[in-house]
Amino acid sequence: MIELGGLTKAYGDMVVVDGISLTIPSGGITSIIGPNGAGKSTLLSMIGRLLKATAGTVSVDGLDVAATPSNTLARRLSVLRQENHITARLTVRDLVTFGRYPHSRGRVTAGDRDKVTAAIDWLGISDLAGRFLDELSGGQRQRAFIAMVLCQETDHVLLDEPLNNLDLKHAVGMMKLIRRAADDLGRTLVVVLHDVNFAAHYSDRIIAMRGGKVVHHGTPDEVVRADILTDIYDVPIAVHELAGTRVVTCFG
Amino acid sequence: MASVLRRPGPVLALLAIAALVVMVLFMTIKARGAWDFVLPFRGRKLAALLVVGHAVAVSTVLFQTVTANRILTPSIMGFDALYVLVSTALVFFFGATRLTTLDPQLKFAIDVILMALFAALLFRWLFSGGTRSLHLLVLVGIVFGILFRSLNSFMQRMIDPNEFDVLQDVLFASFNAVDETLLGISAVAIVVVSVLVWRERHALDVLSLGRDHAINLGLDHRRAVTRILFLVTILVSVSTALVGPVTFFGLLVANLAWQVAGSARHVHVLPVAVLLAAIALVGGQLVLERVFALNASLSMVIEFIGGVVFIALLVRRGQQ
């Protein structure tokens, strides 16, 4: 369970995240949607302690993120941002092995190696395990990074725009993986998404943000509504019911 | 053969043999005269070369890991410019005789303390305020480096040409007349630092992933970076105060090490870099003394040969 209390981030006079208080329950997929500049990534970075909050608190399973030792948190919570440039030349297996660092502190055991192999298999990239990251396509590299955070075996996994730069096929594959991580592995996923259709179809809960504030949150049925989305994105949006799924269009 | 050479074990063994061969050659080649004179004389020089090579190799690899940048070296922060400034200021205010007659141990102490102070002041930036970034720190270091260099060239233009000549001579890195006590002190300092670095080797691997990944994997990034930069400072200050500015080949050695180590892990890269530095420095000094009869500078020899090797490696990797 992730609890936010009055969480705020400001750069000088510019408030990017404005006093958000919210509880994200354990289990399932929670998507954060909203227009550019709504503060989605900033919020996720603060929950993942990559960014220091100006005010307010974040607690994960009752642990205050600002006060708990980083290594303790690394076994409860993992976070992956959208840009993942790495200077070191690593193979996929090297990278995924880093996911065990919070547990092994660098002394990798046979058990760790098994978990690394399992994570690589689970993401279906076994044939790429020996390849270097700079030899992979964007979608393959994305999977390698997801394998690393899953290998960390944290209850909470935060992903910032995991569909970034993926084509339709890979985006669907990625969302199915995230769904399986929630259903089969019992992880709690918090995901920043740009595509409302993906959020509507795959999430259990949606947090809708605008101007640094949470304006709506609830199940996809509650949030994915024409009036709410039009209000958030400031363009006319229609919601259709198609074969049991809500589909969002915004072309007038 | 080629695939064997891309694994860390064989690479390390090969480099260790090469380093040993170069050292033996350095000690014995063209040794005319009594061995009990030649061996201690050359041994002292060899020890200085190894101590300095070790310090430069380790400090450059660490600095590149912490900054996640393969084209930076600690010299960009203005350490050697500060060293030059101390000597130049001495000549400017007190004259060249004062510089040449100054107790080398006193000079060493002044150099080390000033460089450490300078670094401590710079690193305070990292502590004060949450928004200060590592890149800002490096940038401030560069600006100070430029300031020191400008002051140097200003003062060097003002002094008497004869005194400038003496100064110039002092400022070339020299392994020929190293004080034995200072060599001992430096060796101890560098061994202690190396032990501390070795204990951080796994954390260094995590640091090389960049700030966000390091934090995600449970590293206190700011504290780890500060700790590493502190170790880098000691290494650079001690080696520069011992023989003069030698960071020129750090870039070469570190990049060669990343290329040939066959692994991105510091367990492998650090020893490879140290061995490469030993080969480069001892080999370079050997060529300098025996081939050019001391009529060139060590940096010229190392950079020429090392540069050629480096380009060859890049070209070969481009073809694969």
Coordinates of C-alpha atoms in Angstrom, one line a residue:
Chain A
M1 CA 0.0 0.0 0.0
I2 CA 1.3 3.4 -1.0
E3 CA 0.1 6.4 1.0
L4 CA 0.7 10.0 -0.1
G5 CA 0.1 12.9 2.3
G6 CA 0.1 16.4 1.0
L7 CA 2.8 15.6 -1.5
T8 CA 4.2 18.7 -3.2
K9 CA 7.0 19.5 -5.6
A10 CA 7.7 23.1 -6.5
Y11 CA 10.6 24.7 -8.4
G12 CA 10.6 28.2 -7.1
D13 CA 7.2 29.6 -7.7
M14 CA 6.2 26.9 -10.1
V15 CA 4.2 24.1 -8.4
V16 CA 4.5 20.9 -10.4
V17 CA 2.7 18.6 -7.9
D18 CA 0.3 20.3 -5.7
G19 CA -0.5 18.7 -2.3
I20 CA -1.6 15.3 -3.4
S21 CA -3.1 13.0 -0.7
L22 CA -4.0 9.6 -1.9
T23 CA -3.9 5.9 -1.1
I24 CA -2.9 3.4 -3.7
P25 CA -4.0 -0.1 -2.5
S26 CA -1.9 -3.2 -2.9
G27 CA -2.4 -5.4 -5.9
G28 CA -3.4 -4.8 -9.4
I29 CA -2.5 -2.1 -11.9
T30 CA -2.9 1.6 -11.1
S31 CA -2.5 3.9 -14.1
I32 CA -1.7 7.6 -13.9
I33 CA -3.0 9.5 -16.9
G34 CA -3.2 13.2 -17.7
P35 CA -1.8 15.7 -20.3
N36 CA 1.8 16.7 -20.6
G37 CA 3.0 18.7 -17.7
A38 CA 0.3 17.4 -15.3
G39 CA 3.0 16.2 -12.9
K40 CA 2.6 12.4 -13.6
S41 CA 6.3 11.6 -13.9
T42 CA 7.2 14.0 -11.1
L43 CA 4.7 12.2 -8.8
L44 CA 6.1 8.8 -9.7
S45 CA 9.7 9.9 -9.2
M46 CA 8.9 11.3 -5.7
I47 CA 7.2 8.0 -4.8
G48 CA 10.3 6.2 -6.0
R49 CA 12.6 8.6 -4.0
L50 CA 14.4 9.6 -7.2
L51 CA 13.2 13.2 -6.5
K52 CA 13.0 14.9 -3.2
A53 CA 9.6 16.2 -2.3
T54 CA 9.3 19.9 -1.4
A55 CA 6.6 19.0 1.2
G56 CA 4.5 16.1 2.2
T57 CA 5.1 12.4 2.8
V58 CA 5.2 9.2 0.9
S59 CA 5.0 5.9 2.8
V60 CA 5.3 2.4 1.3
D61 CA 3.9 -0.4 3.5
G62 CA 4.1 2.1 6.4
L63 CA 7.8 3.0 5.7
D64 CA 8.5 6.7 5.2
V65 CA 10.3 6.9 1.9
A66 CA 12.4 9.9 3.0
A67 CA 13.6 8.3 6.2
T68 CA 14.0 4.6 5.5
P69 CA 17.4 3.4 4.3
S70 CA 17.5 3.2 0.6
N71 CA 18.5 -0.4 0.6
T72 CA 15.5 -1.5 2.7
L73 CA 13.2 0.3 0.3
A74 CA 14.9 -1.3 -2.7
R75 CA 13.5 -4.6 -1.5
R76 CA 9.9 -3.2 -1.3
L77 CA 9.8 -0.8 -4.2
S78 CA 11.4 -0.6 -7.6
V79 CA 11.1 2.2 -10.1
L80 CA 12.0 2.4 -13.8
R81 CA 12.1 5.7 -15.6
Q82 CA 11.5 6.1 -19.3
E83 CA 15.1 7.1 -20.3
N84 CA 17.6 4.4 -19.5
H85 CA 20.9 5.3 -21.1
I86 CA 23.7 3.3 -19.6
T87 CA 27.4 4.1 -20.3
A88 CA 28.7 0.7 -19.3
R89 CA 28.6 -2.0 -22.0
L90 CA 26.4 -4.7 -20.5
T91 CA 24.7 -7.9 -21.7
V92 CA 21.0 -8.5 -20.9
R93 CA 22.1 -11.0 -18.3
D94 CA 24.5 -8.5 -16.6
L95 CA 21.7 -6.0 -16.4
V96 CA 19.1 -8.3 -15.0
T97 CA 21.6 -9.6 -12.4
F98 CA 21.8 -6.0 -11.1
G99 CA 18.2 -6.5 -10.0
R100 CA 19.5 -8.9 -7.4
Y101 CA 21.8 -6.2 -5.9
P102 CA 19.5 -5.2 -3.0
H103 CA 19.5 -8.8 -1.9
S104 CA 23.0 -9.9 -2.8
R105 CA 24.9 -6.7 -2.3
G106 CA 27.1 -7.8 -5.2
R107 CA 27.8 -11.3 -4.0
V108 CA 25.7 -13.2 -6.5
T109 CA 24.7 -16.7 -5.3
A110 CA 23.4 -19.7 -7.3
G111 CA 19.9 -18.8 -6.1
D112 CA 20.3 -15.3 -7.5
R113 CA 21.4 -16.7 -10.8
D114 CA 18.3 -18.9 -11.0
K115 CA 16.1 -16.0 -10.3
V116 CA 17.8 -14.0 -13.0
T117 CA 17.3 -16.8 -15.5
A118 CA 13.7 -17.1 -14.4
A119 CA 13.0 -13.4 -14.9
I120 CA 14.7 -13.5 -18.4
D121 CA 12.6 -16.5 -19.4
W122 CA 9.4 -14.9 -18.0
L123 CA 9.9 -11.9 -20.3
G124 CA 10.6 -14.2 -23.3
I125 CA 14.1 -12.8 -24.0
S126 CA 16.1 -16.0 -23.2
D127 CA 17.6 -15.9 -26.7
L128 CA 18.9 -12.4 -26.1
A129 CA 20.5 -13.0 -22.7
G130 CA 24.0 -12.9 -24.0
R131 CA 23.5 -9.9 -26.3
F132 CA 24.7 -6.4 -25.4
L133 CA 22.1 -3.8 -24.7
D134 CA 23.3 -1.5 -27.5
E135 CA 22.6 -4.4 -29.9
L136 CA 18.9 -4.6 -29.1
S137 CA 15.9 -2.9 -30.5
G138 CA 13.9 -0.4 -28.3
G139 CA 11.3 -3.0 -27.4
Q140 CA 13.8 -5.7 -26.5
R141 CA 15.8 -3.2 -24.4
Q142 CA 12.6 -2.2 -22.6
R143 CA 11.9 -5.8 -21.7
A144 CA 15.4 -6.3 -20.4
F145 CA 14.9 -3.3 -18.0
I146 CA 11.5 -4.7 -16.9
A147 CA 13.2 -8.0 -16.2
M148 CA 15.7 -6.2 -14.0
V149 CA 13.0 -4.5 -11.8
L150 CA 11.0 -7.7 -11.7
C151 CA 14.1 -9.6 -10.6
Q152 CA 14.3 -7.2 -7.7
E153 CA 11.3 -9.0 -6.3
T154 CA 9.6 -5.9 -4.8
D155 CA 5.9 -5.8 -4.0
H156 CA 5.6 -2.4 -5.6
V157 CA 6.8 -1.7 -9.1
L158 CA 6.7 1.8 -10.6
L159 CA 7.0 2.3 -14.3
D160 CA 7.2 5.6 -16.1
E161 CA 5.7 5.4 -19.5
P162 CA 6.6 1.8 -20.3
L163 CA 4.9 2.1 -23.7
N164 CA 7.2 5.0 -24.8
N165 CA 8.6 4.4 -28.3
L166 CA 6.9 1.0 -28.7
D167 CA 4.8 0.2 -31.7
L168 CA 1.2 -1.2 -31.3
K169 CA 2.3 -4.9 -31.2
H170 CA 5.0 -4.3 -28.6
A171 CA 2.8 -1.9 -26.6
V172 CA 0.1 -4.6 -26.4
G173 CA 2.8 -7.2 -25.4
M174 CA 4.1 -4.9 -22.7
M175 CA 0.7 -4.2 -21.2
K176 CA -0.1 -8.0 -21.2
L177 CA 3.2 -8.6 -19.4
I178 CA 2.4 -5.9 -16.8
R179 CA -1.1 -7.5 -16.4
R180 CA 0.6 -10.9 -15.8
A181 CA 3.0 -9.4 -13.3
A182 CA 0.0 -8.2 -11.3
D183 CA -2.1 -11.3 -11.7
D184 CA 0.5 -14.1 -11.7
L185 CA 3.2 -12.6 -9.5
G186 CA 1.0 -10.6 -7.3
R187 CA 2.9 -7.4 -7.7
T188 CA 1.4 -3.9 -7.3
L189 CA 2.1 -1.9 -10.4
V190 CA 1.8 1.9 -10.7
V191 CA 2.2 2.9 -14.3
V192 CA 2.3 6.3 -16.0
L193 CA 0.5 6.0 -19.4
H194 CA -0.2 8.4 -22.2
D195 CA -2.7 6.3 -24.1
V196 CA -6.1 6.4 -22.4
N197 CA -7.3 3.4 -24.3
F198 CA -4.5 1.2 -22.9
A199 CA -5.2 2.6 -19.4
A200 CA -8.9 1.9 -19.8
H201 CA -8.5 -1.7 -21.0
Y202 CA -5.7 -2.9 -18.7
S203 CA -5.9 -1.0 -15.4
D204 CA -7.7 -1.8 -12.2
R205 CA -7.6 1.8 -11.1
I206 CA -7.0 5.1 -12.9
I207 CA -5.6 8.3 -11.4
A208 CA -6.3 11.3 -13.6
M209 CA -4.1 14.3 -13.1
R210 CA -4.2 17.9 -14.4
G211 CA -2.1 20.9 -13.3
G212 CA -0.3 19.0 -10.5
K213 CA -3.5 17.8 -8.9
V214 CA -5.4 14.5 -8.9
V215 CA -8.8 15.5 -10.4
H216 CA -10.4 12.0 -10.5
H217 CA -9.5 8.6 -9.4
G218 CA -11.3 5.3 -9.4
T219 CA -12.0 2.3 -11.6
P220 CA -11.8 2.7 -15.4
D221 CA -15.6 2.7 -15.6
E222 CA -15.7 5.7 -13.2
V223 CA -12.9 7.7 -14.8
V224 CA -13.1 6.9 -18.5
R225 CA -16.1 9.1 -19.3
A226 CA -16.5 11.7 -21.9
D227 CA -17.1 14.7 -19.6
I228 CA -14.2 13.8 -17.3
L229 CA -11.6 13.2 -20.1
T230 CA -12.7 16.3 -22.0
D231 CA -12.2 18.3 -18.8
I232 CA -8.7 16.8 -18.1
Y233 CA -7.3 17.0 -21.6
D234 CA -9.0 20.1 -22.7
V235 CA -10.0 18.7 -26.1
P236 CA -13.4 17.2 -27.1
I237 CA -13.3 13.5 -26.3
A238 CA -15.9 10.9 -27.0
V239 CA -16.1 7.5 -25.3
H240 CA -17.7 4.6 -27.2
E241 CA -18.7 1.1 -26.1
L242 CA -17.2 -1.3 -28.6
A243 CA -17.3 -5.1 -28.0
G244 CA -17.5 -4.7 -24.2
T245 CA -14.5 -2.3 -24.1
R246 CA -14.5 1.5 -23.7
V247 CA -12.8 3.2 -26.6
V248 CA -11.8 6.8 -26.5
T249 CA -11.7 9.0 -29.6
C250 CA -10.7 12.6 -29.8
F251 CA -11.0 13.7 -33.4
G252 CA -14.1 15.8 -33.0
Chain B
M1 CA 41.9 -16.9 -29.9
A2 CA 39.9 -13.8 -30.4
S3 CA 37.1 -15.0 -28.2
V4 CA 39.5 -16.0 -25.4
L5 CA 40.9 -12.5 -25.5
R6 CA 37.5 -11.1 -24.7
R7 CA 37.2 -12.9 -21.4
P8 CA 38.6 -11.1 -18.3
G9 CA 40.7 -14.0 -16.9
P10 CA 43.0 -14.5 -19.9
V11 CA 43.2 -10.7 -20.5
L12 CA 44.4 -10.2 -16.9
A13 CA 46.9 -13.0 -17.2
L14 CA 48.3 -11.7 -20.4
L15 CA 48.6 -8.1 -19.1
A16 CA 50.3 -9.3 -15.9
I17 CA 52.9 -11.2 -18.0
A18 CA 53.4 -8.1 -20.2
A19 CA 53.8 -5.8 -17.2
L20 CA 56.4 -8.2 -15.6
V21 CA 58.4 -8.4 -18.9
V22 CA 58.4 -4.6 -19.2
M23 CA 59.6 -4.3 -15.5
V24 CA 62.4 -6.8 -15.9
L25 CA 63.5 -5.1 -19.1
F26 CA 63.4 -1.8 -17.4
M27 CA 65.6 -3.1 -14.5
T28 CA 68.2 -4.9 -16.6
I29 CA 68.5 -3.6 -20.1
K30 CA 71.9 -2.0 -20.9
A31 CA 72.9 -2.1 -17.3
R32 CA 76.6 -1.3 -17.4
G33 CA 78.2 -1.0 -14.0
A34 CA 77.8 -2.5 -10.6
W35 CA 74.4 -4.2 -9.9
D36 CA 74.3 -2.9 -6.4
F37 CA 74.2 0.6 -7.8
V38 CA 72.0 -0.1 -10.9
L39 CA 69.3 -2.0 -9.1
P40 CA 68.5 0.4 -6.2
F41 CA 68.7 3.4 -8.6
R42 CA 66.4 1.9 -11.2
G43 CA 64.3 0.2 -8.5
R44 CA 63.4 3.6 -7.0
K45 CA 62.4 4.9 -10.3
L46 CA 60.3 1.8 -11.0
A47 CA 58.5 2.1 -7.7
A48 CA 57.7 5.7 -8.4
L49 CA 56.3 4.8 -11.9
L50 CA 54.2 2.0 -10.4
V51 CA 52.8 4.1 -7.6
V52 CA 51.9 7.0 -9.9
G53 CA 50.6 4.7 -12.6
H54 CA 48.3 2.9 -10.1
A55 CA 47.0 6.2 -8.7
V56 CA 46.2 7.7 -12.1
A57 CA 44.6 4.5 -13.5
V58 CA 42.3 4.0 -10.4
S59 CA 41.4 7.6 -10.0
T60 CA 40.4 8.0 -13.7
V61 CA 38.3 4.8 -13.8
L62 CA 36.5 5.9 -10.6
F63 CA 35.9 9.4 -11.9
Q64 CA 34.5 8.1 -15.1
T65 CA 32.2 5.7 -13.3
V66 CA 30.9 8.4 -11.0
T67 CA 30.3 10.9 -13.7
A68 CA 29.0 8.2 -16.1
N69 CA 31.2 9.8 -18.8
R70 CA 34.1 8.2 -20.6
I71 CA 35.9 11.3 -21.8
L72 CA 36.4 13.0 -18.4
T73 CA 39.5 12.7 -16.2
P74 CA 40.1 14.2 -12.7
S75 CA 42.5 16.6 -14.3
I76 CA 39.5 18.5 -15.8
M77 CA 38.7 19.6 -12.2
G78 CA 41.9 21.6 -12.2
F79 CA 44.0 19.6 -9.8
D80 CA 47.2 19.7 -11.9
A81 CA 46.6 23.3 -12.7
L82 CA 46.5 24.0 -9.0
Y83 CA 49.8 22.1 -8.6
V84 CA 51.4 24.2 -11.3
L85 CA 50.0 27.3 -9.6
V86 CA 51.7 26.6 -6.3
S87 CA 55.1 26.2 -8.0
T88 CA 54.5 29.3 -10.2
A89 CA 53.4 31.4 -7.3
L90 CA 56.5 30.3 -5.3
V91 CA 58.8 31.5 -8.1
F92 CA 56.7 34.6 -8.7
F93 CA 56.8 35.8 -5.1
F94 CA 60.1 34.3 -3.8
G95 CA 62.2 33.6 -6.8
A96 CA 63.4 30.4 -8.5
T97 CA 66.2 29.7 -6.0
R98 CA 63.6 29.4 -3.3
L99 CA 61.7 26.8 -5.3
T100 CA 64.8 24.7 -6.0
T101 CA 66.1 24.9 -2.5
L102 CA 62.8 24.3 -0.8
D103 CA 62.6 21.1 1.3
P104 CA 60.9 18.6 -1.0
Q105 CA 58.9 17.1 1.9
L106 CA 57.6 20.6 2.9
K107 CA 56.7 21.3 -0.8
F108 CA 54.9 17.9 -0.9
A109 CA 52.9 18.7 2.2
I110 CA 51.9 22.1 0.9
D111 CA 50.8 20.6 -2.4
V112 CA 48.8 17.8 -0.9
I113 CA 47.1 20.0 1.7
L114 CA 46.2 22.7 -0.9
M115 CA 44.8 20.2 -3.4
A116 CA 42.8 18.4 -0.7
L117 CA 41.4 21.7 0.7
F118 CA 40.4 22.8 -2.8
A119 CA 38.6 19.5 -3.4
A120 CA 36.9 19.6 0.0
L121 CA 35.6 23.1 -0.8
L122 CA 34.3 21.9 -4.1
F123 CA 32.7 18.8 -2.7
R124 CA 30.9 20.9 -0.1
W125 CA 28.8 22.0 -3.0
L126 CA 27.5 18.5 -3.3
F127 CA 26.4 18.6 0.3
S128 CA 24.8 22.0 0.5
G129 CA 21.4 22.3 -1.2
G130 CA 19.3 19.5 -2.8
T131 CA 19.4 20.8 -6.3
R132 CA 23.1 20.9 -6.8
S133 CA 24.1 18.2 -9.3
L134 CA 27.3 16.3 -10.0
H135 CA 27.5 18.0 -13.5
L136 CA 27.4 21.4 -11.8
L137 CA 30.3 20.3 -9.5
V138 CA 32.4 19.2 -12.5
L139 CA 31.5 22.5 -14.3
V140 CA 32.7 24.5 -11.3
G141 CA 35.9 22.4 -11.2
I142 CA 36.5 23.2 -14.9
V143 CA 36.0 26.9 -14.3
F144 CA 38.5 26.9 -11.4
G145 CA 40.9 24.9 -13.6
I146 CA 40.7 27.7 -16.3
L147 CA 41.2 30.3 -13.6
F148 CA 44.3 28.6 -12.3
R149 CA 45.7 28.1 -15.8
S150 CA 45.1 31.8 -16.6
L151 CA 46.8 32.9 -13.4
N152 CA 49.7 30.5 -14.3
S153 CA 50.3 31.9 -17.7
F154 CA 49.9 35.5 -16.4
M155 CA 52.6 34.9 -13.7
Q156 CA 54.8 32.9 -16.0
R157 CA 54.8 35.8 -18.5
M158 CA 55.8 38.3 -15.8
I159 CA 58.8 36.4 -14.3
D160 CA 62.4 36.6 -15.5
P161 CA 63.1 34.2 -18.5
N162 CA 65.8 32.4 -16.5
E163 CA 63.5 31.8 -13.6
F164 CA 60.8 30.6 -16.1
D165 CA 63.3 28.1 -17.5
V166 CA 63.9 26.7 -14.0
L167 CA 60.1 26.6 -13.3
Q168 CA 59.5 24.8 -16.7
D169 CA 62.0 22.2 -15.7
V170 CA 60.4 21.6 -12.3
L171 CA 56.9 21.3 -13.9
F172 CA 57.7 18.4 -16.2
A173 CA 56.6 15.2 -14.6
S174 CA 59.9 13.6 -13.6
F175 CA 60.6 10.2 -12.1
N176 CA 64.3 10.6 -12.0
A177 CA 64.7 12.3 -8.6
V178 CA 61.9 11.2 -6.3
D179 CA 62.4 11.6 -2.6
E180 CA 62.5 8.2 -0.9
T181 CA 60.5 9.1 2.2
L182 CA 57.8 10.8 0.1
L183 CA 57.7 7.7 -2.2
G184 CA 57.1 5.6 1.0
I185 CA 54.3 7.9 2.3
S186 CA 52.6 8.0 -1.1
A187 CA 52.8 4.2 -1.5
V188 CA 51.1 3.7 1.9
A189 CA 48.4 6.3 1.1
I190 CA 47.7 4.7 -2.2
V191 CA 47.6 1.2 -0.7
V192 CA 45.1 2.3 1.9
V193 CA 42.9 4.1 -0.6
S194 CA 43.0 1.0 -2.9
V195 CA 41.8 -1.2 -0.2
L196 CA 38.9 1.2 0.4
V197 CA 38.2 1.3 -3.3
W198 CA 38.2 -2.5 -3.6
R199 CA 35.6 -2.8 -0.8
E200 CA 33.3 -0.5 -2.9
R201 CA 33.8 -2.5 -6.1
H202 CA 30.2 -3.8 -6.2
A203 CA 28.7 -0.4 -5.4
L204 CA 30.9 1.0 -8.2
D205 CA 29.2 -1.4 -10.7
V206 CA 25.8 -0.1 -9.5
L207 CA 27.0 3.5 -9.7
S208 CA 28.0 3.0 -13.3
L209 CA 24.3 2.4 -14.2
G210 CA 23.6 6.1 -13.5
R211 CA 21.9 7.9 -10.6
D212 CA 18.3 6.7 -11.0
H213 CA 19.2 3.0 -11.3
A214 CA 21.6 3.3 -8.4
I215 CA 18.9 4.7 -6.2
N216 CA 16.4 2.1 -7.3
L217 CA 18.9 -0.6 -6.4
G218 CA 19.2 0.8 -2.9
L219 CA 22.4 2.9 -3.0
D220 CA 22.6 6.2 -1.2
H221 CA 23.8 7.9 -4.4
R222 CA 25.0 11.2 -3.0
R223 CA 27.0 9.6 -0.2
A224 CA 28.5 7.0 -2.4
V225 CA 29.5 9.6 -5.0
T226 CA 31.0 11.8 -2.3
R227 CA 33.0 8.9 -0.8
I228 CA 34.4 7.9 -4.2
L229 CA 35.3 11.5 -5.1
F230 CA 37.1 11.8 -1.8
L231 CA 39.2 8.8 -2.7
V232 CA 39.9 10.2 -6.2
T233 CA 41.1 13.4 -4.6
I234 CA 43.6 11.6 -2.4
L235 CA 44.9 9.6 -5.3
V236 CA 45.3 12.6 -7.6
S237 CA 46.8 14.9 -5.0
V238 CA 49.4 12.3 -3.8
S239 CA 50.5 11.3 -7.3
T240 CA 50.7 14.9 -8.6
A241 CA 52.6 16.2 -5.6
L242 CA 55.0 13.3 -5.9
V243 CA 56.1 13.7 -9.6
G244 CA 54.1 16.5 -11.2
P245 CA 51.2 16.5 -13.5
V246 CA 50.8 13.1 -15.1
T247 CA 47.1 12.7 -15.6
F248 CA 47.6 13.0 -19.4
F249 CA 47.6 9.2 -19.8
G250 CA 44.7 8.5 -17.4
L251 CA 42.1 8.9 -20.2
L252 CA 44.0 6.6 -22.5
V253 CA 44.5 3.9 -19.8
A254 CA 40.9 4.0 -18.5
N255 CA 39.4 3.8 -22.0
L256 CA 41.7 1.0 -23.1
A257 CA 40.7 -0.8 -19.9
W258 CA 37.0 -0.5 -20.6
Q259 CA 37.7 -1.7 -24.2
V260 CA 39.9 -4.8 -23.5
A261 CA 38.7 -6.0 -20.0
G262 CA 35.9 -8.0 -21.6
S263 CA 33.6 -7.1 -18.8
A264 CA 32.1 -3.9 -17.4
R265 CA 32.6 -4.9 -13.8
H266 CA 35.1 -3.1 -11.7
V267 CA 36.4 -6.4 -10.3
H268 CA 38.0 -6.7 -13.8
V269 CA 38.3 -3.2 -15.1
L270 CA 40.3 -1.8 -12.1
P271 CA 43.1 -4.4 -12.2
V272 CA 43.2 -4.2 -16.0
A273 CA 43.6 -0.4 -15.8
V274 CA 46.3 -0.7 -13.2
L275 CA 48.3 -3.2 -15.3
L276 CA 47.9 -1.1 -18.4
A277 CA 49.1 1.9 -16.6
A278 CA 52.2 0.0 -15.3
I279 CA 52.9 -1.2 -18.9
A280 CA 52.4 2.3 -20.3
L281 CA 54.5 4.2 -17.8
V282 CA 57.3 1.7 -17.4
G283 CA 57.4 0.9 -21.1
G284 CA 57.2 4.6 -22.0
Q285 CA 60.1 5.5 -19.6
L286 CA 62.1 2.6 -21.1
V287 CA 61.6 3.8 -24.6
L288 CA 62.3 7.4 -23.5
E289 CA 65.6 6.5 -21.9
R290 CA 66.9 3.8 -24.3
V291 CA 65.5 4.9 -27.6
F292 CA 65.3 8.7 -27.4
A293 CA 68.1 9.0 -24.8
L294 CA 65.9 11.3 -22.7
N295 CA 65.4 13.7 -25.7
A296 CA 61.7 13.6 -25.6
S297 CA 58.9 13.8 -23.0
L298 CA 57.2 10.8 -21.4
S299 CA 53.8 12.0 -22.3
M300 CA 54.8 12.2 -25.9
V301 CA 56.0 8.6 -26.0
I302 CA 52.9 7.2 -24.1
E303 CA 50.4 9.2 -26.0
F304 CA 51.8 8.4 -29.4
I305 CA 52.0 4.6 -28.8
G306 CA 48.8 4.5 -26.7
G307 CA 46.9 6.6 -29.2
V308 CA 47.8 4.3 -32.0
V309 CA 46.7 1.2 -30.0
F310 CA 43.5 2.9 -29.1
I311 CA 42.6 3.8 -32.6
A312 CA 43.5 0.3 -33.8
L313 CA 41.1 -1.1 -31.2
L314 CA 38.3 1.3 -32.2
V315 CA 38.8 0.4 -35.9
R316 CA 38.8 -3.3 -35.2
R317 CA 35.6 -3.1 -33.1
G318 CA 33.9 -1.0 -35.9
Q319 CA 34.6 -3.8 -38.4
Q320 CA 32.9 -6.5 -36.3

